[in-house]
Short mmCIF file of C-alpha atoms in Angstrom, two decimals:
data_model
loop_
_atom_site.label_atom_id
_atom_site.label_comp_id
_atom_site.label_asym_id
_atom_site.label_seq_id
_atom_site.Cartn_x
_atom_site.Cartn_y
_atom_site.Cartn_z
CA MET A 130 0.00 0.00 0.00
CA LEU A 131 2.83 2.38 0.87
CA TYR A 132 4.54 1.55 -2.43
CA LYS A 133 1.37 2.39 -4.37
CA PHE A 134 1.08 5.65 -2.48
CA TRP A 135 4.67 6.58 -3.30
CA MET A 136 4.18 5.69 -6.96
CA THR A 137 1.10 7.89 -7.06
CA VAL A 138 3.09 10.79 -5.62
CA LYS A 139 5.87 10.15 -8.16
CA LYS A 140 3.32 10.16 -10.99
CA GLU A 141 1.96 13.51 -9.86
CA MET A 142 5.49 14.92 -9.66
CA LEU A 143 6.26 13.76 -13.21
CA LEU A 144 3.06 15.34 -14.50
CA LEU A 145 3.98 18.64 -12.87
CA GLN A 146 7.54 18.48 -14.25
CA ARG A 147 6.23 18.02 -17.78
CA ASP A 148 4.22 21.22 -17.44
CA PHE A 149 7.14 23.30 -16.18
CA GLY A 150 5.63 26.57 -17.42
CA GLY A 151 2.42 25.91 -15.51
CA LEU A 152 4.46 25.08 -12.40
CA VAL A 153 6.39 28.35 -12.64
CA ILE A 154 3.14 30.30 -13.04
CA LEU A 155 1.75 28.47 -10.03
CA PHE A 156 4.57 29.84 -7.88
CA LEU A 157 5.36 33.12 -9.64
CA MET A 158 1.91 34.63 -10.12
CA PRO A 159 0.97 34.68 -6.39
CA LEU A 160 4.25 36.49 -5.66
CA VAL A 161 3.56 39.10 -8.34
CA LEU A 162 0.00 39.43 -7.00
CA ILE A 163 0.97 40.01 -3.38
CA ILE A 164 3.71 42.52 -4.27
CA THR A 165 1.40 44.46 -6.61
CA ILE A 166 -1.57 44.55 -4.22
CA THR A 167 0.55 45.55 -1.22
CA LEU A 168 2.35 48.30 -3.15
CA ILE A 169 -0.97 49.71 -4.36
CA GLN A 170 -2.56 49.66 -0.91
CA ASN A 171 0.52 51.10 0.76
CA ALA A 172 0.75 53.86 -1.85
CA THR A 173 -2.93 54.65 -1.34
CA PHE A 174 -2.42 54.84 2.43
CA LYS A 175 0.56 57.16 1.99
CA SER A 176 -1.33 59.38 -0.41
CA LEU A 177 -4.03 59.91 2.20
CA SER A 178 -1.67 60.41 5.13
CA ASP A 179 1.38 62.14 3.63
CA ASN A 180 0.03 64.14 0.70
CA LYS A 181 -2.38 67.03 1.15
CA ILE A 182 -5.73 66.81 -0.63
CA PRO A 183 -6.75 70.08 -2.34
CA VAL A 184 -10.13 71.28 -1.07
CA LEU A 185 -12.21 74.01 -2.69
CA LEU A 186 -13.46 76.49 -0.10
CA VAL A 187 -16.09 79.12 -0.89
CA ASP A 188 -16.24 81.59 2.01
CA ASN A 189 -19.50 83.55 1.87
CA ASP A 190 -19.26 84.32 5.60
CA ASN A 191 -15.92 86.12 5.98
CA GLY A 192 -16.34 85.92 9.74
CA SER A 193 -14.83 84.26 12.75
CA ILE A 194 -16.28 80.84 11.96
CA SER A 195 -14.94 80.71 8.41
CA LYS A 196 -11.58 81.89 9.72
CA THR A 197 -11.55 79.06 12.28
CA VAL A 198 -12.56 76.51 9.64
CA LYS A 199 -9.67 77.63 7.41
CA GLU A 200 -7.21 77.42 10.29
CA ASN A 201 -8.35 73.96 11.35
CA LEU A 202 -8.22 72.61 7.79
CA GLY A 203 -4.74 74.02 7.35
CA GLN A 204 -3.52 72.66 10.68
CA SER A 205 -4.91 69.17 9.99
CA GLY A 206 -2.04 68.46 7.60
CA SER A 207 -4.37 66.53 5.29
CA PHE A 208 -5.89 69.35 3.23
CA SER A 209 -4.73 72.34 1.24
CA ILE A 210 -7.28 75.13 0.73
CA VAL A 211 -8.04 76.33 -2.80
CA SER A 212 -10.10 79.53 -3.05
CA GLU A 213 -9.61 80.30 -6.75
CA ILE A 214 -9.03 78.45 -10.02
CA ASP A 215 -6.95 80.00 -12.81
CA GLY A 216 -6.98 83.32 -10.99
CA VAL A 217 -10.78 83.43 -10.78
CA LYS A 218 -12.34 83.51 -7.31
CA LEU A 219 -14.61 80.56 -6.63
CA ASN A 220 -18.34 80.69 -6.12
CA GLU A 221 -20.66 77.83 -5.30
CA THR A 222 -21.50 77.09 -8.95
CA SER A 223 -17.92 77.00 -10.21
CA ALA A 224 -16.78 74.92 -7.21
CA LYS A 225 -19.63 72.44 -7.71
CA ASN A 226 -18.83 72.06 -11.43
CA ALA A 227 -15.13 71.52 -10.74
CA VAL A 228 -15.88 68.79 -8.20
CA PHE A 229 -18.55 67.03 -10.25
CA LYS A 230 -16.16 66.93 -13.24
CA GLY A 231 -13.62 65.06 -11.10
CA LYS A 232 -11.02 67.85 -10.97
CA PHE A 233 -11.28 68.04 -7.16
CA GLN A 234 -12.56 65.62 -4.55
CA LEU A 235 -14.28 68.07 -2.22
CA ALA A 236 -15.78 71.55 -2.06
CA ILE A 237 -16.93 73.27 1.14
CA ILE A 238 -19.45 76.09 0.90
CA ILE A 239 -19.74 78.30 3.99
CA PRO A 240 -23.06 80.23 4.00
CA GLU A 241 -23.48 84.00 4.36
CA LYS A 242 -23.70 85.62 7.82
CA LEU A 243 -22.90 82.30 9.52
CA SER A 244 -20.76 83.89 12.25
CA ALA A 245 -23.11 86.80 12.90
CA ASP A 246 -26.29 84.72 12.95
CA LEU A 247 -24.71 82.09 15.20
CA GLN A 248 -23.65 84.75 17.68
CA THR A 249 -27.13 86.30 17.62
CA LYS A 250 -28.73 82.91 18.25
CA VAL A 251 -26.34 82.13 21.10
CA ASN A 252 -26.94 85.56 22.66
CA GLN A 253 -30.69 85.00 22.62
CA ASN A 254 -30.40 81.56 24.23
CA VAL A 255 -27.90 82.66 26.89
CA ASN A 256 -29.93 85.77 27.80
CA LYS A 257 -33.05 83.66 28.13
CA ILE A 258 -31.31 81.19 30.44
CA LEU A 259 -29.67 83.86 32.61
CA SER A 260 -32.89 85.89 32.91
CA GLY A 261 -34.61 82.81 34.27
CA PHE A 262 -32.10 82.82 37.13
CA GLY A 263 -32.37 86.56 37.59
CA VAL A 264 -28.73 87.06 36.69
CA VAL A 265 -29.45 89.70 34.05
CA ASP A 266 -32.08 92.41 33.87
CA SER A 267 -35.17 91.19 32.05
CA SER A 268 -35.37 94.54 30.28
CA THR A 269 -32.25 93.62 28.34
CA ILE A 270 -34.02 90.61 26.89
CA ILE A 271 -35.53 91.02 23.48
CA ASN A 272 -39.26 90.45 23.84
CA LYS A 273 -39.58 89.09 20.35
CA PRO A 274 -36.50 87.06 19.47
CA ILE A 275 -35.26 87.51 15.95
CA ALA A 276 -36.16 84.49 13.83
CA ILE A 277 -32.93 83.03 12.48
CA SER A 278 -33.09 80.26 9.92
CA GLN A 279 -30.87 77.22 10.33
CA LYS A 280 -27.58 77.45 8.50
CA GLU A 281 -26.08 74.64 6.44
CA VAL A 282 -22.50 74.13 5.35
CA ARG A 283 -22.73 72.49 1.94
CA LEU A 284 -20.30 69.75 0.94
CA TYR A 285 -19.82 68.67 -2.66
CA PHE A 286 -17.98 65.39 -3.27
CA ASP A 287 -16.62 63.92 -6.47
CA PRO A 288 -19.10 61.12 -7.41
CA ALA A 289 -16.14 58.72 -7.60
CA THR A 290 -15.07 59.46 -4.02
CA GLN A 291 -15.22 56.46 -1.68
CA MET A 292 -17.83 56.44 1.06
CA THR A 293 -15.19 56.06 3.79
CA PHE A 294 -13.57 59.33 2.73
CA LYS A 295 -16.95 61.10 2.69
CA THR A 296 -17.81 59.82 6.15
CA ALA A 297 -14.44 60.85 7.59
CA VAL A 298 -14.65 64.38 6.14
CA LYS A 299 -18.26 64.93 7.26
CA SER A 300 -17.41 63.70 10.76
CA ALA A 301 -14.38 65.99 10.99
CA ILE A 302 -16.28 69.08 9.82
CA ASP A 303 -19.24 68.31 12.08
CA LYS A 304 -16.88 68.03 15.03
CA MET A 305 -15.20 71.30 14.04
CA ILE A 306 -18.51 73.21 13.80
CA SER A 307 -19.74 71.75 17.11
CA LYS A 308 -16.56 72.91 18.81
CA ILE A 309 -17.03 76.43 17.41
CA GLU A 310 -20.64 76.55 18.66
CA THR A 311 -19.56 75.40 22.12
CA GLN A 312 -16.83 78.02 22.32
CA SER A 313 -19.32 80.72 21.27
CA ILE A 314 -21.68 79.69 24.07
CA TYR A 315 -18.89 79.73 26.67
CA LYS A 316 -17.70 83.15 25.52
CA THR A 317 -21.21 84.61 25.58
CA PHE A 318 -21.82 83.35 29.14
CA GLN A 319 -18.51 84.83 30.15
CA ASP A 320 -19.35 88.23 28.61
CA GLN A 321 -22.83 88.32 30.17
CA LEU A 322 -21.44 87.51 33.60
CA GLY A 323 -18.89 90.28 33.22
CA GLU A 324 -15.91 88.00 33.65
CA SER A 325 -12.83 89.26 31.87
CA ASP A 326 -10.57 86.38 32.87
CA ALA A 327 -10.39 84.02 29.88
CA THR A 328 -9.71 81.07 32.17
CA VAL A 329 -13.08 81.16 33.90
CA PHE A 330 -14.52 78.64 31.45
CA ASP A 331 -12.02 75.92 30.56
CA GLN A 332 -12.76 75.18 26.92
CA LYS A 333 -10.42 72.24 26.55
CA SER A 334 -12.04 68.88 25.84
CA PHE A 335 -12.69 67.07 29.08
CA ILE A 336 -13.21 63.66 27.44
CA THR A 337 -10.47 62.38 25.18
CA PHE A 338 -9.85 59.10 23.40
CA LYS A 339 -6.80 56.90 23.43
CA GLU A 340 -6.34 53.71 21.46
CA ILE A 341 -4.88 50.85 23.51
CA VAL A 342 -3.07 48.33 21.30
CA PRO A 343 -1.52 44.96 22.26
CA THR A 344 2.07 45.05 23.47
CA VAL A 345 4.89 42.53 23.60
CA ASP A 346 7.87 43.33 25.84
CA ASN A 347 6.40 46.82 26.38
CA LYS A 348 6.44 47.41 22.60
CA GLU A 349 3.21 48.26 20.84
CA ILE A 350 2.08 45.97 18.02
CA LEU A 351 0.78 48.20 15.23
CA PRO A 352 -0.99 46.37 12.39
CA ASN A 353 0.03 47.28 8.85
CA SER A 354 -0.92 46.45 5.27
CA VAL A 355 1.66 43.65 5.04
CA GLN A 356 0.19 41.77 8.00
CA HIS A 357 -3.18 41.81 6.26
CA ASN A 358 -2.06 41.17 2.69
CA VAL A 359 0.40 38.30 3.18
CA PRO A 360 -2.06 35.93 4.92
CA ALA A 361 -5.00 37.02 2.78
CA TRP A 362 -3.33 36.56 -0.60
CA SER A 363 -1.43 33.49 0.57
CA LEU A 364 -4.82 31.91 1.22
CA PHE A 365 -6.03 33.04 -2.18
CA ALA A 366 -2.99 31.43 -3.84
CA ILE A 367 -3.39 28.24 -1.82
CA PHE A 368 -7.04 27.88 -2.80
CA PHE A 369 -6.29 28.63 -6.43
CA ILE A 370 -4.62 25.21 -6.48
CA VAL A 371 -8.19 24.03 -7.05
CA VAL A 372 -7.95 24.95 -10.75
CA PRO A 373 -4.87 22.90 -11.85
CA LEU A 374 -5.77 20.04 -9.51
CA SER A 375 -9.29 19.65 -10.85
CA ILE A 376 -8.06 19.98 -14.44
CA ASN A 377 -5.49 17.17 -13.92
CA ILE A 378 -8.16 14.88 -12.50
CA VAL A 379 -10.44 15.57 -15.47
CA LYS A 380 -7.51 14.92 -17.84
CA GLU A 381 -6.87 11.55 -16.24
CA LYS A 382 -10.49 10.60 -16.75
CA SER A 383 -10.68 11.80 -20.35
CA GLN A 384 -7.35 10.22 -21.36
CA GLY A 385 -8.12 6.89 -19.69
CA THR A 386 -5.23 7.17 -17.21
CA GLN A 387 -7.52 6.75 -14.21
CA ILE A 388 -8.97 3.51 -15.58
CA ARG A 389 -5.48 2.05 -16.10
CA LEU A 390 -4.51 3.02 -12.56
CA ILE A 391 -7.61 1.47 -11.02
CA THR A 392 -7.18 -1.80 -12.95
CA ASN A 393 -3.73 -2.29 -11.35
CA PRO A 394 -5.66 -2.28 -8.91
CA VAL A 395 -5.20 0.97 -7.01
CA PRO A 396 -7.99 2.16 -4.70
CA TYR A 397 -9.29 5.63 -5.43
CA ALA A 398 -8.38 6.61 -1.86
CA ILE A 399 -4.68 5.93 -2.64
CA LEU A 400 -4.89 8.11 -5.75
CA ILE A 401 -6.43 10.87 -3.65
CA ALA A 402 -3.75 10.47 -0.97
CA GLY A 403 -1.00 10.80 -3.60
CA LYS A 404 -2.56 13.93 -5.06
CA THR A 405 -3.12 15.37 -1.59
CA ALA A 406 0.52 14.89 -0.58
CA THR A 407 1.86 16.34 -3.84
CA TYR A 408 -0.33 19.41 -3.98
CA LEU A 409 -0.03 19.99 -0.24
CA LEU A 410 3.72 20.29 -0.77
CA ILE A 411 3.06 22.89 -3.47
CA CYS A 412 0.76 24.83 -1.11
CA ILE A 413 3.41 24.89 1.62
CA ILE A 414 6.09 26.04 -0.84
CA GLN A 415 3.73 28.77 -2.08
CA PHE A 416 3.13 29.94 1.47
CA LEU A 417 6.83 29.94 2.37
CA LEU A 418 7.62 31.98 -0.74
CA MET A 419 4.92 34.50 0.17
CA VAL A 420 6.28 34.80 3.71
CA ALA A 421 9.82 35.17 2.32
CA VAL A 422 8.64 38.05 0.14
CA GLY A 423 7.08 39.72 3.20
CA VAL A 424 10.24 39.28 5.27
CA TYR A 425 13.04 39.87 2.76
CA ILE A 426 11.66 41.64 -0.33
CA PHE A 427 9.15 44.13 1.10
CA PRO A 428 11.79 46.16 3.04
CA PHE A 429 13.60 46.84 -0.26
CA LEU A 430 10.31 48.16 -1.70
CA ASP A 431 9.87 50.61 1.20
CA LEU A 432 7.11 48.44 2.68
CA PRO A 433 6.76 47.27 6.31
CA VAL A 434 8.56 44.03 7.08
CA LEU A 435 6.48 41.00 8.02
CA ASP A 436 7.35 40.03 11.59
CA VAL A 437 7.07 36.23 11.97
CA SER A 438 9.45 35.82 14.88
CA GLY A 439 8.14 33.09 17.19
CA LYS A 440 5.03 32.61 15.01
CA MET A 441 6.28 30.55 12.08
CA LEU A 442 5.23 27.17 13.46
CA TYR A 443 1.63 28.25 14.01
CA LEU A 444 1.55 29.94 10.60
CA LEU A 445 2.73 26.72 8.95
CA ILE A 446 0.04 24.76 10.78
CA VAL A 447 -2.65 27.13 9.51
CA ALA A 448 -1.21 26.97 5.98
CA LEU A 449 -1.12 23.16 6.15
CA PHE A 450 -4.78 22.78 7.06
CA SER A 451 -5.81 25.55 4.65
CA GLY A 452 -4.01 23.61 1.93
CA LEU A 453 -5.89 20.44 2.90
CA ALA A 454 -9.21 22.30 2.63
CA ALA A 455 -8.27 23.66 -0.80
CA ILE A 456 -7.11 20.26 -2.05
CA GLY A 457 -10.27 18.59 -0.82
CA PHE A 458 -12.36 21.11 -2.73
CA GLY A 459 -10.22 20.65 -5.85
CA ILE A 460 -10.47 16.85 -5.74
CA LEU A 461 -14.23 17.03 -5.29
CA LEU A 462 -14.56 19.39 -8.24
CA GLY A 463 -12.30 17.25 -10.44
CA THR A 464 -14.23 14.11 -9.51
CA ILE A 465 -17.62 15.60 -10.33
CA ALA A 466 -16.66 17.61 -13.44
CA LYS A 467 -16.78 15.79 -16.77
CA THR A 468 -14.74 18.21 -18.90
CA GLN A 469 -12.00 20.79 -18.40
CA GLU A 470 -14.42 23.42 -19.64
CA GLN A 471 -16.53 22.64 -16.57
CA SER A 472 -13.78 22.42 -13.95
CA ALA A 473 -11.58 25.39 -14.92
CA PRO A 474 -14.16 28.23 -14.99
CA PHE A 475 -16.16 26.85 -12.08
CA GLY A 476 -13.01 26.35 -10.00
CA ALA A 477 -11.69 29.85 -10.66
CA THR A 478 -15.05 31.50 -10.10
CA SER A 479 -15.77 29.59 -6.89
CA VAL A 480 -12.37 30.50 -5.44
CA VAL A 481 -13.00 34.18 -6.20
CA ILE A 482 -16.43 33.95 -4.55
CA LEU A 483 -15.03 32.21 -1.47
CA ALA A 484 -12.33 34.91 -1.24
CA ALA A 485 -14.91 37.69 -1.59
CA ILE A 486 -17.25 36.40 1.11
CA GLY A 487 -14.35 35.21 3.27
CA GLY A 488 -12.92 38.68 3.89
CA VAL A 489 -9.87 38.55 1.60
CA TRP A 490 -10.93 41.67 -0.34
CA VAL A 491 -13.37 43.45 1.98
CA PRO A 492 -13.24 43.06 5.79
CA VAL A 493 -16.13 41.01 7.11
CA PHE A 494 -17.22 43.74 9.56
CA ALA A 495 -17.74 46.12 6.60
CA MET A 496 -20.15 43.73 4.87
CA PRO A 497 -23.95 43.80 5.20
CA LYS A 498 -25.36 41.76 8.09
CA VAL A 499 -26.49 38.93 5.84
CA MET A 500 -23.05 38.61 4.23
CA GLN A 501 -21.40 38.62 7.64
CA TYR A 502 -23.29 35.42 8.44
CA VAL A 503 -22.52 33.97 5.00
CA ALA A 504 -18.81 34.69 5.53
CA HIS A 505 -18.68 32.07 8.27
CA ILE A 506 -19.25 29.25 5.76
CA SER A 507 -16.18 30.17 3.70
CA PRO A 508 -13.06 28.08 4.49
CA MET A 509 -11.00 31.11 3.51
CA ASN A 510 -12.60 33.02 6.36
CA TRP A 511 -11.56 30.28 8.80
CA GLY A 512 -7.99 30.33 7.52
CA LEU A 513 -7.83 34.13 7.50
CA ASN A 514 -9.07 34.38 11.08
CA ALA A 515 -6.49 31.82 12.15
CA PHE A 516 -3.70 33.79 10.43
CA TYR A 517 -4.91 37.00 12.11
CA ASP A 518 -5.00 35.24 15.49
CA VAL A 519 -1.32 34.42 15.07
CA LEU A 520 0.00 37.58 13.40
CA LEU A 521 -2.14 40.32 14.94
CA ARG A 522 -3.53 38.89 18.17
CA ASN A 523 -0.52 36.84 19.35
CA GLY A 524 -2.75 33.81 19.63
CA SER A 525 -1.65 30.40 20.86
CA PHE A 526 -2.42 26.98 19.39
CA LEU A 527 -5.63 26.85 21.41
CA ASP A 528 -6.77 30.10 19.78
CA ILE A 529 -6.39 28.73 16.25
CA PHE A 530 -7.59 25.21 17.11
CA PRO A 531 -11.30 25.83 16.24
CA GLU A 532 -10.43 27.17 12.76
CA ILE A 533 -8.04 24.26 12.16
CA ILE A 534 -10.77 21.79 13.07
CA PHE A 535 -13.20 23.46 10.67
CA LEU A 536 -10.64 23.34 7.85
CA PHE A 537 -9.86 19.69 8.51
CA LEU A 538 -13.54 18.74 8.68
CA PHE A 539 -14.08 20.54 5.36
CA PHE A 540 -11.27 18.44 3.87
CA ILE A 541 -12.75 15.20 5.25
CA LEU A 542 -16.23 16.12 4.00
CA THR A 543 -15.15 16.98 0.46
CA ILE A 544 -12.88 13.94 0.15
CA SER A 545 -15.61 11.63 1.46
CA ILE A 546 -18.10 13.01 -1.06
CA ALA A 547 -15.54 12.59 -3.86
CA ILE A 548 -14.84 8.94 -2.94
CA LEU A 549 -18.54 8.08 -2.60
CA TYR A 550 -19.36 9.81 -5.88
CA ASP A 551 -16.57 7.98 -7.71
CA LYS A 552 -17.62 4.64 -6.23
CA LYS A 553 -21.25 5.20 -7.18
CA LYS A 554 -20.30 6.26 -10.71
CA ARG A 555 -18.16 3.17 -11.29
CA ALA A 556 -20.86 0.91 -9.86
CA VAL A 557 -23.29 2.18 -12.49
#
């Protein structure tokens, strides 16, 4: 039995050697993919954090609020203010047209009399409150408050702008305006009470936020694009083994090789074991090459280095069981498919779908609720969570054990279905 298994492995090796170009692509393309994707994502991150985004600003107020908005935008380090184009001062129409044509990502329109009307509104509210306590003379209160319509700061976004950018900008501006309103209220109370000391009302934020990240040896662990991309695209490459594996199985059936092997006789389980061992070796080599790129190549490309110190064993375990899950799926597909035209497109498409719902492209938490539940059935999601447990959460073997069990059970299930299907087909 062991001899038959070894001969099956040798046969698979010879088949791979004969298609040397396909073997090179199998190893080379995932490396090109991970380098390209990581460079693009890292460049995008740098463009948002290091480069200033030009923002069109139409100031119809020319008051204290618009001055504060300009100062805060300038001090943020993320935006540069543009008030004219080609020497022509901007108005709302020209700014809107420039943004909607894709020349700029954002335009901010500050309405007329914003500062004056806000101060009037605050004065009315403060006087009303203080008069209720008898602090100010009721004769100073306007009997009929001036009706002031609500002001709106208009934002125009390029239609191609991502929703995350829109949300971040709107949140920042809303926070800025709220702070200005609060300061106006404090100042008005101070003036009405006749206090000249500017320190009477402390206007600094009382509640602040601080992110607490995991530490090892008193050193913070900061996640980066490499820690996300290497495991994610390693999984994608591992599962893409489904395509060549299923095609080879279909070839054996169409060329009569499988019949000759079975008549030796060789149980179908031995053939599966030989294929599993061979392609599992390819999956491990793929993973090691991807990790090597993250450790040794990325620093030369001005990318963060992948830190695998003390984690390599657990990473290999996750890669091993992820490879088993991928191979099981590939064998099942090759067993059921009748032609290469069935196995190749279905295999490629199914891997892409599993990657999409598994969180390889879009984080699971950003998906709709329904898709978040669907994501849990993807073996790529199990493997990705296990990789994150090791790389980002400093997890132990017990932390990754549930995902490993799921991956192994998926392998057992797919292999069992493949064997039963093949046995039933030959019995007919």
